[in-house]
Amino acid sequence: MKYHSTSIILLLIFPALITSCMSNGGNTPPRIPRPPHGLSDKEPGSQAYDQDAFLGHDQAEEFNTLPLEESKRNLALLVKKIDTNGDEAVSNSELIVWINKTHIRYITSTSDIHFTDLDNDFDGLVSWTEYDSKTYGFVDSEMYEIEDEQHQELGYLRARDERRWKVADTDSDGSLTNTEFRAFIYPEEFTHTRPNYARETMNQIDMDNDQYVNFEEYINDLLTEKDQNGHPDWVDAEELRFKEVRDANGDGKLDLDEVTAWLFPLFSEVESEATHLISMSDQNMDGELDLKEILDNHDLFAGSKATEWGEALKSEL
């Protein structure tokens, strides 16, 4: 499923971007970046996705700069941390705890960076005005030439962010604390912001505006750009999943409750990833991973310079 939850976040180097735009004749509006959501923004099932999920995005990038032997040594040290009961094996439950902790650490650090940049008066709060001015202020400026289609999209995103802001603002004082801001950026991660997120997602997928998601709309949301002109093998399996799992009441379409169940399954992304990592590495089939099994499957858990070179070589062939 494509992520529809990414809040619009300003660049930390916004002033430099304005200068750059002015030097280009003042006709290129600043790009508004979007932080990765879910366990990774990489392709699910890829080694890069597994490495992000296991290490966290930032640490995965750091491992990719290390020589292979150093990367393995660091991975061995991490395994000791994950093995909380000290039985020299990583269980499914220990892996779930670790991946979840890694994910929370990443979204917290990302949110904190943006919050600090927005909190101009250092009062520990960010008002909607502060956020709107720094993120969307260029839309109202005559300094940039924005095409009508882009202007319309930015208007939609601005209105969407304002709705998200109000939902995240639990005390309704118009400003967000650091914790509230985290729920604003990552609404899929917090119980009180999930209903609004589910409604947003449904509205984006529901192309005929009938307040339901039919199978064609469902598949269109799953198709990648390279899939658009063909009929990928997985579509037939996904059609069966739509009928037997997603469409709980069997009426041929998904209502808001069914979309919510799709977005937030009982078997979470974290649990699914932990199961995947064990199934790919458990050589003796005991349901747990020892250090040797993890190091033997090093590329699944962590990259290195060798991994990067290997991927680069593949892309050249």
PDB file of N, CA and C in Angstrom, residues 77 126 191 216 262 266:
ATOM      1  N   LEU A  77      27.456  -6.864  18.027  1.00  0.00           N
ATOM      2  CA  LEU A  77      27.198  -6.096  19.253  1.00  0.00           C
ATOM      3  C   LEU A  77      25.709  -5.788  19.403  1.00  0.00           C
ATOM      4  N   VAL A 126       4.848  25.036  19.012  1.00  0.00           N
ATOM      5  CA  VAL A 126       4.821  25.525  17.637  1.00  0.00           C
ATOM      6  C   VAL A 126       3.378  25.828  17.284  1.00  0.00           C
ATOM      7  N   THR A 191      -3.033   6.582  18.078  1.00  0.00           N
ATOM      8  CA  THR A 191      -4.429   6.160  18.073  1.00  0.00           C
ATOM      9  C   THR A 191      -5.381   7.312  17.781  1.00  0.00           C
ATOM     10  N   GLU A 216     -11.095  -1.758  -8.336  1.00  0.00           N
ATOM     11  CA  GLU A 216     -10.253  -1.018  -9.285  1.00  0.00           C
ATOM     12  C   GLU A 216      -9.494   0.110  -8.580  1.00  0.00           C
ATOM     13  N   TRP A 262      -7.646  -2.312   6.913  1.00  0.00           N
ATOM     14  CA  TRP A 262      -6.580  -2.530   5.928  1.00  0.00           C
ATOM     15  C   TRP A 262      -5.322  -1.747   6.329  1.00  0.00           C
ATOM     16  N   LEU A 266      -4.309  -6.176  12.528  1.00  0.00           N
ATOM     17  CA  LEU A 266      -3.929  -6.687  13.844  1.00  0.00           C
ATOM     18  C   LEU A 266      -2.499  -7.226  13.810  1.00  0.00           C
TER      19      LEU A 266
END
